[in-house]
PDB file of C-alpha atoms and ligand atoms in Angstrom:
ATOM      1  CA  MET C   1      63.095 139.565 -63.175  1.00  0.00           C
ATOM      2  CA  VAL C   2      65.205 141.867 -61.056  1.00  0.00           C
ATOM      3  CA  VAL C   3      68.864 141.744 -59.906  1.00  0.00           C
ATOM      4  CA  VAL C   4      69.483 143.109 -56.530  1.00  0.00           C
ATOM      5  CA  THR C   5      72.711 144.765 -55.752  1.00  0.00           C
ATOM      6  CA  ALA C   6      72.150 146.732 -52.691  1.00  0.00           C
ATOM      7  CA  PRO C   7      69.699 146.685 -49.825  1.00  0.00           C
ATOM      8  CA  GLY C   8      66.496 148.387 -50.866  1.00  0.00           C
ATOM      9  CA  ASP C   9      67.300 148.123 -54.414  1.00  0.00           C
ATOM     10  CA  HIS C  10      64.017 147.464 -56.367  1.00  0.00           C
ATOM     11  CA  ALA C  11      62.085 147.582 -52.991  1.00  0.00           C
ATOM     12  CA  GLY C  12      58.436 146.584 -53.627  1.00  0.00           C
ATOM     13  CA  ALA C  13      59.146 145.797 -57.403  1.00  0.00           C
ATOM     14  CA  ALA C  14      56.384 143.851 -59.075  1.00  0.00           C
ATOM     15  CA  ALA C  15      58.544 141.083 -60.604  1.00  0.00           C
ATOM     16  CA  ASP C  16      58.229 137.277 -60.975  1.00  0.00           C
ATOM     17  CA  ALA C  17      61.827 136.511 -59.855  1.00  0.00           C
ATOM     18  CA  ALA C  18      64.708 138.399 -57.935  1.00  0.00           C
ATOM     19  CA  VAL C  19      68.101 137.316 -57.356  1.00  0.00           C
ATOM     20  CA  THR C  20      71.194 138.660 -55.603  1.00  0.00           C
ATOM     21  CA  ALA C  21      74.880 137.957 -54.747  1.00  0.00           C
ATOM     22  CA  THR C  22      74.756 140.737 -52.165  1.00  0.00           C
ATOM     23  CA  ALA C  23      74.482 139.955 -48.326  1.00  0.00           C
ATOM     24  CA  GLY C  24      71.731 141.644 -46.515  1.00  0.00           C
ATOM     25  CA  CYS C  25      69.081 141.942 -49.354  1.00  0.00           C
ATOM     26  CA  PRO C  26      66.100 139.877 -48.357  1.00  0.00           C
ATOM     27  CA  LEU C  27      64.214 138.647 -51.397  1.00  0.00           C
ATOM     28  CA  VAL C  28      60.557 137.763 -51.081  1.00  0.00           C
ATOM     29  CA  VAL C  29      57.707 136.239 -53.218  1.00  0.00           C
ATOM     30  CA  ARG C  30      54.104 136.166 -52.139  1.00  0.00           C
ATOM     31  CA  THR C  31      52.016 133.380 -53.159  1.00  0.00           C
ATOM     32  CA  ALA C  32      48.743 131.360 -52.557  1.00  0.00           C
ATOM     33  CA  ASP C  33      48.766 128.454 -54.945  1.00  0.00           C
ATOM     34  CA  CYS C  34      51.524 129.356 -57.395  1.00  0.00           C
ATOM     35  CA  PRO C  35      54.857 127.595 -56.735  1.00  0.00           C
ATOM     36  CA  PRO C  36      57.538 129.643 -54.805  1.00  0.00           C
ATOM     37  CA  VAL C  37      60.784 128.609 -55.628  1.00  0.00           C
ATOM     38  CA  VAL C  38      64.193 129.444 -53.906  1.00  0.00           C
ATOM     39  CA  LEU C  39      67.409 128.918 -55.697  1.00  0.00           C
ATOM     40  CA  LEU C  40      70.622 128.604 -53.723  1.00  0.00           C
ATOM     41  CA  GLY C  41      74.222 129.013 -55.066  1.00  0.00           C
ATOM     42  CA  GLU C  42      77.454 129.162 -53.046  1.00  0.00           C
ATOM     43  CA  ARG C  43      77.272 132.879 -52.455  1.00  0.00           C
ATOM     44  CA  SER C  44      73.929 133.837 -54.151  1.00  0.00           C
ATOM     45  CA  VAL C  45      70.148 133.382 -53.941  1.00  0.00           C
ATOM     46  CA  GLY C  46      67.002 133.625 -55.898  1.00  0.00           C
ATOM     47  CA  VAL C  47      63.455 133.584 -55.450  1.00  0.00           C
ATOM     48  CA  VAL C  48      60.786 132.831 -58.194  1.00  0.00           C
ATOM     49  CA  HIS C  49      57.064 132.991 -58.285  1.00  0.00           C
ATOM     50  CA  ALA C  50      56.382 130.229 -60.817  1.00  0.00           C
ATOM     51  CA  GLY C  51      52.781 130.215 -61.833  1.00  0.00           C
ATOM     52  CA  TRP C  52      51.933 128.929 -65.249  1.00  0.00           C
ATOM     53  CA  ARG C  53      52.235 132.183 -67.023  1.00  0.00           C
ATOM     54  CA  GLY C  54      55.697 132.711 -65.543  1.00  0.00           C
ATOM     55  CA  LEU C  55      56.699 129.104 -66.342  1.00  0.00           C
ATOM     56  CA  ARG C  56      55.374 129.648 -69.957  1.00  0.00           C
ATOM     57  CA  GLY C  57      57.561 132.800 -70.227  1.00  0.00           C
ATOM     58  CA  GLY C  58      60.692 130.928 -68.850  1.00  0.00           C
ATOM     59  CA  VAL C  59      60.963 132.724 -65.487  1.00  0.00           C
ATOM     60  CA  VAL C  60      62.414 129.725 -63.791  1.00  0.00           C
ATOM     61  CA  GLU C  61      65.319 129.489 -66.487  1.00  0.00           C
ATOM     62  CA  GLN C  62      65.698 133.167 -66.618  1.00  0.00           C
ATOM     63  CA  ALA C  63      66.334 133.276 -62.706  1.00  0.00           C
ATOM     64  CA  VAL C  64      68.844 130.475 -63.070  1.00  0.00           C
ATOM     65  CA  ALA C  65      70.486 132.125 -65.879  1.00  0.00           C
ATOM     66  CA  ALA C  66      70.644 135.443 -63.804  1.00  0.00           C
ATOM     67  CA  LEU C  67      72.442 133.705 -61.214  1.00  0.00           C
ATOM     68  CA  VAL C  68      74.906 132.088 -63.565  1.00  0.00           C
ATOM     69  CA  ASP C  69      75.604 135.640 -64.984  1.00  0.00           C
ATOM     70  CA  LEU C  70      76.443 136.432 -61.430  1.00  0.00           C
ATOM     71  CA  GLY C  71      78.971 133.945 -61.555  1.00  0.00           C
ATOM     72  CA  ASP C  72      77.498 131.398 -59.150  1.00  0.00           C
ATOM     73  CA  PRO C  73      75.175 128.744 -60.942  1.00  0.00           C
ATOM     74  CA  PRO C  74      72.434 127.596 -58.208  1.00  0.00           C
ATOM     75  CA  ARG C  75      73.098 124.023 -57.240  1.00  0.00           C
ATOM     76  CA  VAL C  76      69.790 123.435 -55.083  1.00  0.00           C
ATOM     77  CA  ALA C  77      66.301 124.515 -55.569  1.00  0.00           C
ATOM     78  CA  HIS C  78      63.431 124.362 -52.779  1.00  0.00           C
ATOM     79  CA  ILE C  79      59.905 124.376 -53.863  1.00  0.00           C
ATOM     80  CA  GLY C  80      57.457 125.745 -51.367  1.00  0.00           C
ATOM     81  CA  PRO C  81      53.710 124.957 -50.732  1.00  0.00           C
ATOM     82  CA  CYS C  82      51.668 125.186 -53.937  1.00  0.00           C
ATOM     83  CA  ILE C  83      48.513 123.821 -55.367  1.00  0.00           C
ATOM     84  CA  ARG C  84      49.149 120.199 -56.631  1.00  0.00           C
ATOM     85  CA  VAL C  85      47.659 118.557 -59.786  1.00  0.00           C
ATOM     86  CA  GLU C  86      45.128 116.536 -57.773  1.00  0.00           C
ATOM     87  CA  CYS C  87      43.573 119.988 -56.887  1.00  0.00           C
ATOM     88  CA  TYR C  88      44.389 122.136 -60.092  1.00  0.00           C
ATOM     89  CA  GLU C  89      41.955 121.928 -62.883  1.00  0.00           C
ATOM     90  CA  PHE C  90      43.415 123.411 -65.949  1.00  0.00           C
ATOM     91  CA  VAL C  91      41.422 123.113 -69.119  1.00  0.00           C
ATOM     92  CA  GLY C  92      42.607 126.061 -71.354  1.00  0.00           C
ATOM     93  CA  PRO C  93      44.301 125.835 -74.719  1.00  0.00           C
ATOM     94  CA  GLU C  94      47.648 126.625 -72.806  1.00  0.00           C
ATOM     95  CA  ARG C  95      47.678 122.951 -71.701  1.00  0.00           C
ATOM     96  CA  HIS C  96      49.272 122.010 -74.863  1.00  0.00           C
ATOM     97  CA  GLU C  97      51.791 125.108 -74.757  1.00  0.00           C
ATOM     98  CA  MET C  98      52.969 123.829 -71.329  1.00  0.00           C
ATOM     99  CA  ALA C  99      53.421 120.210 -72.654  1.00  0.00           C
ATOM    100  CA  ALA C 100      55.441 121.385 -75.438  1.00  0.00           C
ATOM    101  CA  LEU C 101      57.668 123.441 -73.111  1.00  0.00           C
ATOM    102  CA  TYR C 102      57.860 120.894 -70.294  1.00  0.00           C
ATOM    103  CA  GLY C 103      56.728 117.441 -71.455  1.00  0.00           C
ATOM    104  CA  SER C 104      53.485 115.559 -71.535  1.00  0.00           C
ATOM    105  CA  ALA C 105      53.971 114.555 -67.807  1.00  0.00           C
ATOM    106  CA  VAL C 106      52.799 117.978 -66.725  1.00  0.00           C
ATOM    107  CA  LEU C 107      49.242 117.188 -68.054  1.00  0.00           C
ATOM    108  CA  GLY C 108      47.797 115.265 -65.156  1.00  0.00           C
ATOM    109  CA  SER C 109      44.422 114.725 -63.927  1.00  0.00           C
ATOM    110  CA  THR C 110      42.698 116.169 -60.839  1.00  0.00           C
ATOM    111  CA  ALA C 111      41.301 114.013 -58.086  1.00  0.00           C
ATOM    112  CA  THR C 112      37.906 114.273 -59.661  1.00  0.00           C
ATOM    113  CA  GLY C 113      39.263 113.072 -63.060  1.00  0.00           C
ATOM    114  CA  THR C 114      39.224 116.474 -64.911  1.00  0.00           C
ATOM    115  CA  PRO C 115      42.300 117.845 -66.780  1.00  0.00           C
ATOM    116  CA  GLY C 116      44.794 118.961 -64.439  1.00  0.00           C
ATOM    117  CA  LEU C 117      48.174 120.753 -64.647  1.00  0.00           C
ATOM    118  CA  ASP C 118      51.267 119.628 -62.632  1.00  0.00           C
ATOM    119  CA  LEU C 119      52.938 122.743 -61.870  1.00  0.00           C
ATOM    120  CA  THR C 120      55.320 121.171 -59.575  1.00  0.00           C
ATOM    121  CA  ALA C 121      56.513 118.778 -62.553  1.00  0.00           C
ATOM    122  CA  ALA C 122      56.943 121.822 -64.844  1.00  0.00           C
ATOM    123  CA  VAL C 123      59.011 123.623 -62.406  1.00  0.00           C
ATOM    124  CA  ILE C 124      61.186 120.569 -61.929  1.00  0.00           C
ATOM    125  CA  ALA C 125      61.483 120.152 -65.763  1.00  0.00           C
ATOM    126  CA  ALA C 126      62.546 123.751 -65.899  1.00  0.00           C
ATOM    127  CA  LEU C 127      65.001 123.401 -63.263  1.00  0.00           C
ATOM    128  CA  HIS C 128      66.606 120.483 -64.761  1.00  0.00           C
ATOM    129  CA  THR C 129      66.717 122.201 -68.273  1.00  0.00           C
ATOM    130  CA  ALA C 130      68.483 125.064 -66.547  1.00  0.00           C
ATOM    131  CA  GLY C 131      70.934 122.801 -64.922  1.00  0.00           C
ATOM    132  CA  VAL C 132      69.670 122.634 -61.411  1.00  0.00           C
ATOM    133  CA  ALA C 133      69.689 118.815 -60.592  1.00  0.00           C
ATOM    134  CA  GLN C 134      68.976 118.915 -57.016  1.00  0.00           C
ATOM    135  CA  VAL C 135      65.294 119.985 -56.060  1.00  0.00           C
ATOM    136  CA  GLU C 136      63.709 119.769 -52.599  1.00  0.00           C
ATOM    137  CA  ASP C 137      59.891 119.606 -52.486  1.00  0.00           C
ATOM    138  CA  THR C 138      58.404 118.695 -49.191  1.00  0.00           C
ATOM    139  CA  SER C 139      55.558 121.182 -48.282  1.00  0.00           C
ATOM    140  CA  GLY C 140      52.549 119.814 -49.872  1.00  0.00           C
ATOM    141  CA  CYS C 141      49.248 121.350 -51.450  1.00  0.00           C
ATOM    142  CA  THR C 142      47.917 124.614 -50.667  1.00  0.00           C
ATOM    143  CA  ALA C 143      44.334 123.771 -51.646  1.00  0.00           C
ATOM    144  CA  CYS C 144      43.952 120.484 -49.538  1.00  0.00           C
ATOM    145  CA  ASP C 145      46.344 121.108 -46.676  1.00  0.00           C
ATOM    146  CA  PRO C 146      44.672 123.504 -44.178  1.00  0.00           C
ATOM    147  CA  ARG C 147      48.119 125.000 -43.106  1.00  0.00           C
ATOM    148  CA  TRP C 148      48.360 127.046 -46.123  1.00  0.00           C
ATOM    149  CA  TYR C 149      46.516 129.813 -47.938  1.00  0.00           C
ATOM    150  CA  SER C 150      44.659 128.909 -51.249  1.00  0.00           C
ATOM    151  CA  HIS C 151      43.473 131.778 -53.604  1.00  0.00           C
ATOM    152  CA  ARG C 152      41.913 129.188 -55.947  1.00  0.00           C
ATOM    153  CA  LYS C 153      40.402 126.603 -53.508  1.00  0.00           C
ATOM    154  CA  ASN C 154      39.087 129.060 -50.676  1.00  0.00           C
ATOM    155  CA  GLY C 155      39.459 132.561 -52.263  1.00  0.00           C
ATOM    156  CA  ASP C 156      41.860 133.453 -49.598  1.00  0.00           C
ATOM    157  CA  ALA C 157      43.166 137.041 -49.713  1.00  0.00           C
ATOM    158  CA  GLU C 158      46.145 136.211 -47.738  1.00  0.00           C
ATOM    159  CA  ARG C 159      49.580 135.206 -49.111  1.00  0.00           C
ATOM    160  CA  MET C 160      52.401 133.073 -48.027  1.00  0.00           C
ATOM    161  CA  ALA C 161      55.788 134.992 -47.898  1.00  0.00           C
ATOM    162  CA  THR C 162      58.899 132.952 -49.189  1.00  0.00           C
ATOM    163  CA  MET C 163      61.972 134.720 -48.154  1.00  0.00           C
ATOM    164  CA  ALA C 164      65.597 134.256 -49.003  1.00  0.00           C
ATOM    165  CA  TRP C 165      68.792 136.194 -48.191  1.00  0.00           C
ATOM    166  CA  LEU C 166      72.520 135.908 -47.781  1.00  0.00           C
ATOM    167  CA  GLU C 167      74.037 136.386 -44.527  1.00  0.00           C
ATOM    168  CA  GLU C 168      77.153 138.727 -44.103  1.00  0.00           C
ATOM    169  CA  ALA C 169      80.152 136.611 -44.507  1.00  0.00           C
TER     170      ALA C 169
HETATM  171 ZN1  LIG Y   1      45.511 119.143 -53.211  1.00  0.00          ZN
END
């Protein structure tokens, strides 16, 4: 989680989230199955890489809190292309940690009937808990939509980049 206050600040940093209230600082997350999330305030933005480990660690809530600390609570969140529950088998003991954090609705089933994890539902639950009520989610599943790269389904080495920045006023 980094707070960017000048162009080039934390350039290339390995972090699960970045926020800024400074114009001209593009923030990027690279994903191929994990949900990319963009947080939009009035004069601030944030980007989050919201895989299950990050969700378990509270990365979405932390990014929202960082924007609140900048004086601008995010009002809208956008979820980008990510693996959806029908394609995301998830059988580890962490299932129950995720359910304890975000509700049993995150424990779905895959299309073949095996235990799945609904990352999107977990992201939305985290956003709602953090006070972001409006969530836009329209871009589908990385594993079964050929427009997107999927690390899990295809072993793709490529990643999608999700970018957000503030224009100069
Ligand atoms: Zn799918």
